[in-house]
Short mmCIF file of C-alpha atoms in Angstrom, two decimals:
data_model
loop_
_atom_site.label_atom_id
_atom_site.label_comp_id
_atom_site.label_asym_id
_atom_site.label_seq_id
_atom_site.Cartn_x
_atom_site.Cartn_y
_atom_site.Cartn_z
CA MET A 1 -30.92 -108.19 19.75
CA ASP A 2 -29.34 -105.01 21.22
CA GLY A 3 -26.08 -106.42 19.25
CA ALA A 4 -28.10 -106.22 15.92
CA GLY A 5 -30.00 -102.89 16.76
CA ARG A 6 -26.53 -101.30 17.67
CA LEU A 7 -24.63 -102.46 14.65
CA THR A 8 -27.61 -100.99 12.21
CA ARG A 9 -27.79 -97.92 14.14
CA SER A 10 -24.02 -97.73 13.38
CA LEU A 11 -24.05 -98.59 9.97
CA ARG A 12 -26.77 -96.23 9.08
CA SER A 13 -24.50 -93.20 11.21
CA LEU A 14 -21.48 -94.08 8.36
CA GLY A 15 -23.24 -94.08 5.58
CA PRO A 16 -22.89 -90.03 4.93
CA GLN A 17 -19.24 -90.00 5.80
CA ALA A 18 -18.73 -92.87 3.09
CA ASP A 19 -20.60 -90.95 0.31
CA LEU A 20 -18.54 -88.04 0.95
CA ARG A 21 -15.19 -89.42 0.72
CA ALA A 22 -16.16 -91.40 -2.18
CA ALA A 23 -17.51 -87.96 -4.16
CA ALA A 24 -14.08 -85.82 -3.20
CA ILE A 25 -12.34 -88.90 -4.88
CA GLY A 26 -13.95 -88.73 -7.94
CA ALA A 27 -13.70 -85.05 -8.34
CA ALA A 28 -9.70 -85.39 -7.61
CA VAL A 29 -9.62 -87.86 -10.53
CA LEU A 30 -11.50 -85.66 -12.51
CA LEU A 31 -9.18 -83.01 -12.44
CA ARG A 32 -6.04 -84.60 -12.90
CA GLU A 33 -7.53 -85.89 -16.09
CA TYR A 34 -8.55 -82.28 -17.28
CA VAL A 35 -5.19 -80.71 -16.41
CA GLY A 36 -3.08 -83.74 -18.02
CA ALA A 37 -5.17 -83.15 -21.22
CA HIS A 38 -4.75 -79.41 -20.84
CA LEU A 39 -1.18 -80.01 -20.82
CA ALA A 40 -0.79 -82.51 -23.56
CA ARG A 41 -2.85 -79.79 -25.75
CA CYS A 42 -0.35 -77.56 -24.95
CA ARG A 43 2.70 -79.26 -25.71
CA ARG A 44 1.10 -80.69 -28.95
CA ARG A 45 0.38 -76.45 -30.22
CA PRO A 46 3.19 -75.03 -32.31
CA ALA A 47 4.76 -71.51 -31.06
CA SER A 48 3.31 -68.81 -32.45
CA ARG A 49 5.84 -66.54 -34.60
CA PRO A 50 5.61 -62.73 -34.56
CA GLN A 51 3.52 -61.49 -37.86
CA MET A 52 4.91 -58.70 -39.85
CA ILE A 53 2.42 -55.80 -40.82
CA ASP A 54 3.40 -53.87 -44.18
CA ARG A 55 3.53 -50.02 -43.37
CA ALA A 56 3.74 -47.67 -46.10
CA PRO A 57 7.31 -45.27 -45.98
CA PRO A 58 7.50 -42.89 -43.84
CA ASN A 59 7.12 -39.00 -45.44
CA ARG A 60 10.29 -37.66 -46.46
CA TYR A 61 9.31 -34.38 -44.28
CA ILE A 62 8.14 -36.83 -41.32
CA LEU A 63 11.69 -38.45 -41.66
CA LEU A 64 13.54 -34.90 -41.53
CA VAL A 65 11.54 -33.58 -38.42
CA GLU A 66 12.68 -37.15 -36.51
CA ARG A 67 16.13 -36.67 -37.42
CA TYR A 68 16.97 -32.88 -36.35
CA LEU A 69 14.31 -31.95 -34.03
CA PRO A 70 16.05 -33.08 -30.32
CA ARG A 71 14.39 -35.88 -28.40
CA ARG A 72 11.00 -35.49 -26.48
CA ILE A 73 10.52 -32.36 -28.53
CA GLY A 74 6.82 -33.05 -28.22
CA LEU A 75 6.78 -33.48 -24.58
CA VAL A 76 8.57 -30.47 -23.79
CA ALA A 77 6.31 -28.38 -25.79
CA THR A 78 3.12 -30.23 -24.49
CA LEU A 79 4.56 -29.16 -21.33
CA ALA A 80 5.10 -25.42 -22.45
CA ILE A 81 1.70 -25.26 -23.48
CA LEU A 82 0.34 -26.45 -20.23
CA PHE A 83 1.92 -24.11 -18.08
CA GLY A 84 1.42 -21.24 -20.50
CA SER A 85 -2.21 -21.74 -20.38
CA LEU A 86 -2.18 -21.57 -16.72
CA GLY A 87 -0.18 -18.37 -16.34
CA PHE A 88 -2.51 -16.89 -18.94
CA GLY A 89 -5.14 -17.91 -16.92
CA ILE A 90 -3.63 -16.37 -13.95
CA VAL A 91 -3.20 -13.58 -15.22
CA ARG A 92 -6.97 -13.27 -16.95
CA GLY A 93 -8.39 -14.31 -13.84
CA GLY A 94 -6.71 -11.46 -11.74
CA HIS A 95 -5.09 -14.14 -9.84
CA LEU A 96 -1.31 -13.07 -10.26
CA GLU A 97 -0.96 -11.52 -6.74
CA GLU A 98 -2.75 -13.94 -4.57
CA PHE A 99 -0.38 -16.56 -7.09
CA THR A 100 2.65 -14.18 -6.11
CA THR A 101 1.41 -14.05 -2.71
CA ALA A 102 1.30 -17.74 -2.16
CA LEU A 103 4.52 -18.36 -3.54
CA SER A 104 6.21 -16.17 -1.18
CA ASP A 105 4.32 -17.26 2.12
CA THR A 106 5.56 -20.87 0.95
CA ARG A 107 9.42 -19.79 0.34
CA ASN A 108 9.03 -18.06 3.38
CA ALA A 109 7.37 -20.80 5.43
CA LEU A 110 10.45 -22.85 4.26
CA ALA A 111 12.93 -20.24 5.39
CA ASN A 112 11.14 -19.89 8.93
CA SER A 113 11.33 -23.80 9.43
CA ALA A 114 15.05 -24.13 8.54
CA GLY A 115 15.60 -20.96 11.92
CA PHE A 116 15.52 -17.80 9.53
CA ARG A 117 12.26 -16.27 11.36
CA ILE A 118 12.44 -12.65 12.76
CA THR A 119 12.34 -12.78 16.20
CA THR A 120 13.65 -9.69 17.29
CA VAL A 121 12.46 -6.23 15.29
CA GLY A 122 14.04 -2.86 16.58
CA ILE A 123 12.91 0.52 15.52
CA ASN A 124 14.51 3.84 16.10
CA GLY A 125 13.82 7.40 15.17
CA ARG A 126 9.81 7.19 15.11
CA LYS A 127 7.19 10.03 17.03
CA GLN A 128 4.06 10.04 14.67
CA LEU A 129 4.15 6.16 13.63
CA SER A 130 4.08 3.23 15.87
CA GLN A 131 5.96 0.26 15.80
CA ASP A 132 3.09 -1.75 14.25
CA GLU A 133 2.44 0.78 11.12
CA VAL A 134 5.75 0.81 10.39
CA LEU A 135 6.00 -2.97 9.79
CA ALA A 136 2.90 -2.39 8.02
CA ILE A 137 4.51 0.29 5.69
CA GLY A 138 7.73 -1.80 4.95
CA GLY A 139 5.56 -5.06 4.17
CA VAL A 140 6.87 -7.25 7.21
CA ASN A 141 4.57 -9.14 9.13
CA GLY A 142 4.45 -12.36 10.96
CA ARG A 143 4.92 -14.88 7.71
CA SER A 144 8.20 -12.66 7.00
CA SER A 145 11.93 -14.62 7.03
CA LEU A 146 14.98 -12.65 7.34
CA LEU A 147 16.43 -14.93 4.57
CA PHE A 148 14.23 -13.58 1.97
CA LEU A 149 13.64 -9.92 3.04
CA ASP A 150 14.88 -7.72 0.61
CA ALA A 151 16.09 -4.72 2.49
CA ASP A 152 15.98 -1.93 -0.47
CA THR A 153 12.17 -2.77 -1.00
CA VAL A 154 11.14 -2.69 2.36
CA ARG A 155 13.60 0.98 2.59
CA ALA A 156 11.66 1.86 -0.95
CA LYS A 157 8.06 1.36 0.68
CA LEU A 158 9.02 3.34 4.11
CA LYS A 159 10.25 6.21 1.78
CA ALA A 160 7.19 6.49 0.02
CA ASN A 161 5.14 7.22 3.28
CA PRO A 162 5.00 11.32 3.42
CA TRP A 163 5.94 10.99 7.27
CA ILE A 164 9.29 9.09 6.53
CA ALA A 165 12.27 11.35 4.92
CA ASP A 166 14.97 8.29 4.98
CA ALA A 167 15.12 5.07 6.21
CA THR A 168 18.02 1.91 6.94
CA ILE A 169 17.25 -1.77 6.95
CA LEU A 170 19.74 -4.11 8.78
CA LYS A 171 19.36 -7.62 8.56
CA LEU A 172 21.07 -9.74 11.80
CA TYR A 173 21.03 -13.24 11.44
CA PRO A 174 19.31 -15.51 12.08
CA GLY A 175 16.47 -13.41 13.50
CA ARG A 176 16.87 -9.94 14.14
CA LEU A 177 15.67 -6.62 12.01
CA GLN A 178 16.70 -3.32 12.74
CA ILE A 179 14.91 -0.77 11.07
CA ASP A 180 16.04 3.23 11.42
CA ILE A 181 13.91 5.84 10.11
CA VAL A 182 14.02 9.79 9.83
CA GLU A 183 10.54 11.45 10.59
CA ARG A 184 9.37 14.53 9.03
CA THR A 185 7.89 17.15 11.14
CA ALA A 186 4.70 18.64 10.90
CA PHE A 187 5.15 22.28 10.40
CA ALA A 188 1.99 23.83 9.16
CA LEU A 189 -1.70 23.30 8.15
CA TRP A 190 -2.06 24.11 4.19
CA GLN A 191 -5.96 25.01 2.97
CA GLN A 192 -6.91 24.66 -0.56
CA ASN A 193 -10.50 23.77 -2.40
CA GLY A 194 -11.65 23.40 0.97
CA ARG A 195 -9.37 20.50 2.21
CA LEU A 196 -7.30 20.76 5.19
CA SER A 197 -3.85 18.81 4.96
CA VAL A 198 -0.75 18.71 7.86
CA ILE A 199 2.27 19.52 5.70
CA ALA A 200 5.91 19.30 5.94
CA SER A 201 8.15 22.16 5.95
CA ASP A 202 9.13 21.37 2.52
CA GLY A 203 5.69 21.40 1.07
CA ALA A 204 4.94 17.26 1.39
CA VAL A 205 1.45 16.58 2.38
CA LEU A 206 1.61 14.76 5.48
CA GLU A 207 -1.81 13.58 6.23
CA PRO A 208 -5.06 15.12 5.93
CA TYR A 209 -6.12 17.18 9.09
CA VAL A 210 -8.56 14.76 11.55
CA SER A 211 -6.18 14.85 14.85
CA ARG A 212 -6.58 17.96 17.56
CA ARG A 213 -2.77 17.32 18.19
CA PHE A 214 -1.53 19.89 15.33
CA LEU A 215 -4.11 22.49 16.37
CA ASN A 216 -1.78 24.88 17.24
CA LEU A 217 0.09 24.75 14.07
CA PRO A 218 0.08 27.90 11.69
CA LEU A 219 -2.64 28.12 9.00
CA VAL A 220 -2.08 29.05 5.19
CA VAL A 221 -4.18 29.19 2.34
CA GLY A 222 -4.23 29.03 -1.17
CA LYS A 223 -2.24 27.34 -4.47
CA GLY A 224 1.55 27.39 -3.95
CA ALA A 225 1.04 28.01 -0.37
CA ASP A 226 2.52 24.90 0.79
CA THR A 227 5.83 25.15 -1.15
CA ARG A 228 6.31 28.79 0.33
CA ALA A 229 4.90 28.79 3.37
CA GLN A 230 8.26 28.14 5.50
CA ASP A 231 9.98 31.12 3.95
CA PHE A 232 7.36 33.72 4.49
CA LEU A 233 6.76 32.36 8.26
CA ALA A 234 10.50 32.79 8.93
CA LEU A 235 10.04 36.04 8.06
CA LEU A 236 6.84 36.58 9.59
CA ASP A 237 8.68 35.05 13.04
CA ARG A 238 11.11 38.21 13.14
CA TYR A 239 7.81 40.67 13.90
CA PRO A 240 6.21 38.40 17.35
CA GLN A 241 4.35 41.58 17.50
CA VAL A 242 2.64 40.94 14.26
CA ARG A 243 3.05 36.81 14.18
CA SER A 244 1.05 36.81 18.04
CA VAL A 245 -1.98 37.85 16.09
CA THR A 246 -2.09 36.40 13.29
CA LYS A 247 -4.73 33.84 12.17
CA ALA A 248 -3.72 32.85 8.73
CA ALA A 249 -1.42 33.21 5.97
CA ILE A 250 -3.35 33.53 2.50
CA PHE A 251 -1.34 32.90 -1.07
CA VAL A 252 -2.94 35.40 -3.32
CA GLY A 253 -2.33 34.71 -7.15
CA GLU A 254 0.80 32.83 -6.29
CA ARG A 255 2.18 36.12 -6.42
CA ARG A 256 1.75 37.70 -2.47
CA TRP A 257 0.84 37.30 0.76
CA ASN A 258 -2.39 38.59 2.81
CA LEU A 259 -2.73 38.27 6.77
CA ARG A 260 -5.77 37.22 8.27
CA LEU A 261 -5.94 38.59 11.80
CA LYS A 262 -7.67 36.88 14.70
CA ASP A 263 -10.16 39.69 14.94
CA GLY A 264 -10.87 39.37 11.34
CA LEU A 265 -8.51 42.46 10.12
CA ASP A 266 -7.31 41.50 6.42
CA VAL A 267 -3.44 42.96 5.84
CA ARG A 268 -3.02 43.26 2.03
CA LEU A 269 0.85 42.89 1.65
CA PRO A 270 3.02 43.83 -1.38
CA GLU A 271 4.68 41.43 -3.59
CA ASN A 272 7.68 42.92 -3.05
CA ASP A 273 9.79 44.55 0.08
CA VAL A 274 7.70 42.16 2.30
CA GLY A 275 10.03 42.41 5.12
CA ASN A 276 9.65 46.50 5.06
CA ALA A 277 6.13 46.29 4.68
CA LEU A 278 5.52 44.00 7.97
CA ALA A 279 8.42 46.41 9.89
CA ALA A 280 5.88 49.09 9.40
CA LEU A 281 2.58 47.39 10.04
CA SER A 282 4.62 46.23 13.56
CA LYS A 283 5.50 50.10 14.37
CA LEU A 284 1.92 51.41 13.26
CA ASP A 285 0.13 48.81 15.69
CA LYS A 286 3.30 49.39 18.50
CA ASP A 287 2.73 53.34 18.13
CA GLU A 288 -0.83 54.05 17.00
CA LYS A 289 -2.49 50.73 18.02
CA LEU A 290 -3.25 50.21 14.76
CA PHE A 291 -5.11 46.16 15.29
CA SER A 292 -6.78 48.00 18.01
CA ARG A 293 -9.07 50.15 15.71
CA ASP A 294 -12.16 49.72 14.23
CA ILE A 295 -10.89 48.71 10.71
CA VAL A 296 -11.63 45.63 8.16
CA ALA A 297 -8.46 46.13 5.81
CA VAL A 298 -5.20 47.15 5.79
CA ASP A 299 -4.06 47.78 2.29
CA MET A 300 0.00 48.14 1.94
CA ARG A 301 0.28 47.41 -2.17
CA LEU A 302 1.57 51.08 -2.64
CA PRO A 303 4.94 51.43 -1.77
CA ASP A 304 3.97 55.29 -1.07
CA ARG A 305 1.15 55.42 1.00
CA LEU A 306 -1.43 53.11 3.37
CA ILE A 307 -5.11 52.53 2.92
CA VAL A 308 -7.27 51.79 5.91
CA GLN A 309 -10.49 50.40 5.17
CA LEU A 310 -13.13 51.33 7.96
CA SER A 311 -15.93 49.14 9.61
CA GLU A 312 -19.20 49.73 8.32
CA GLU A 313 -20.08 50.67 11.98
CA ALA A 314 -16.55 53.26 11.84
CA GLY A 315 -17.46 54.49 8.44
CA LYS A 316 -21.27 55.85 9.74
CA ALA A 317 -20.14 57.28 12.21
CA ARG A 318 -17.31 59.19 10.76
CA ASP A 319 -19.70 60.18 8.30
CA GLU A 320 -21.72 61.67 10.88
CA LEU A 321 -19.01 63.52 12.50
CA PHE A 322 -18.72 65.21 9.32
CA LYS A 323 -22.01 66.08 8.60
CA ASP A 324 -22.08 67.49 11.99
CA LYS A 325 -18.92 69.43 11.34
CA LYS A 326 -20.55 70.74 8.18
CA SER A 327 -23.64 71.91 9.68
CA LYS A 328 -21.24 73.73 12.34
CA LYS A 329 -19.90 75.08 9.79
CA LYS A 330 -22.37 76.76 7.86
CA ALA A 331 -24.25 77.98 10.67
CA GLY A 332 -21.05 79.61 11.70
CA ASP A 333 -20.74 81.23 7.98
CA SER A 334 -24.53 82.61 7.72
CA ALA A 335 -23.86 84.10 11.44
#
């Protein structure tokens, strides 16, 4: 009984496995028949031949173009149109400078990676300008490479600055840049139309007057005074007694000079023979204490006379003195 029961359980457990095996065998037989039939049809199918398509003969103008124009001319023309459109867009959009800068930076980056980075900078001759200012004026920055640095361009940029009279640029490979500059010297302060500027001896405007370190420079005023100041101040230096009390030299009508002294006295110099007028003025002050008198103006424009204008108070006192003298004289006559 137990044996019969065990046998029955074993047959029941083998049933699904037998069904799976039978299904697999059936599927394999069907697949083999399908593949065999497909191969047989392929062997019986005749080989296909290429079909000819009738085309109209090309136009003779097209034949001439294809014959005489270089090959790939269409590709070249397309690329030209694309690059032309790109360039036009860059220029029209105002991006040319940015594009040029990007190309320059890329080129310099490649040169720097190859060992031509500027590692040392020497600058000689600077007094008013700092090293950073000189490099900024010359257009040299941390992205610049010595290989692609244009020495002539850097020199031109430096000389365009009013403080720099001349410059020399040396490229010492692989990474040293030497800059030698000749600076202009601040010579005077020049005032025109209410603006005050620092000028060099040749009249070049160096910068607006904003720093008190130029406070002790001589002051010249008027149109044309910038270019004529050097000669006149050199002449004025011969008469230190006059120069020491001069506050400003005023160029009048681009023809002659006036002096404004520190106490407010105006001296009107002649157009010609200025040296003799200054010598006479210095002698008058030495002998007659002219600059200490109560006067507001001295007119030396006429060669044969000196005209002195009294202050308002001095004029009133002089008038009172004349009145007293006149009244006393009348009283004496009547007696």
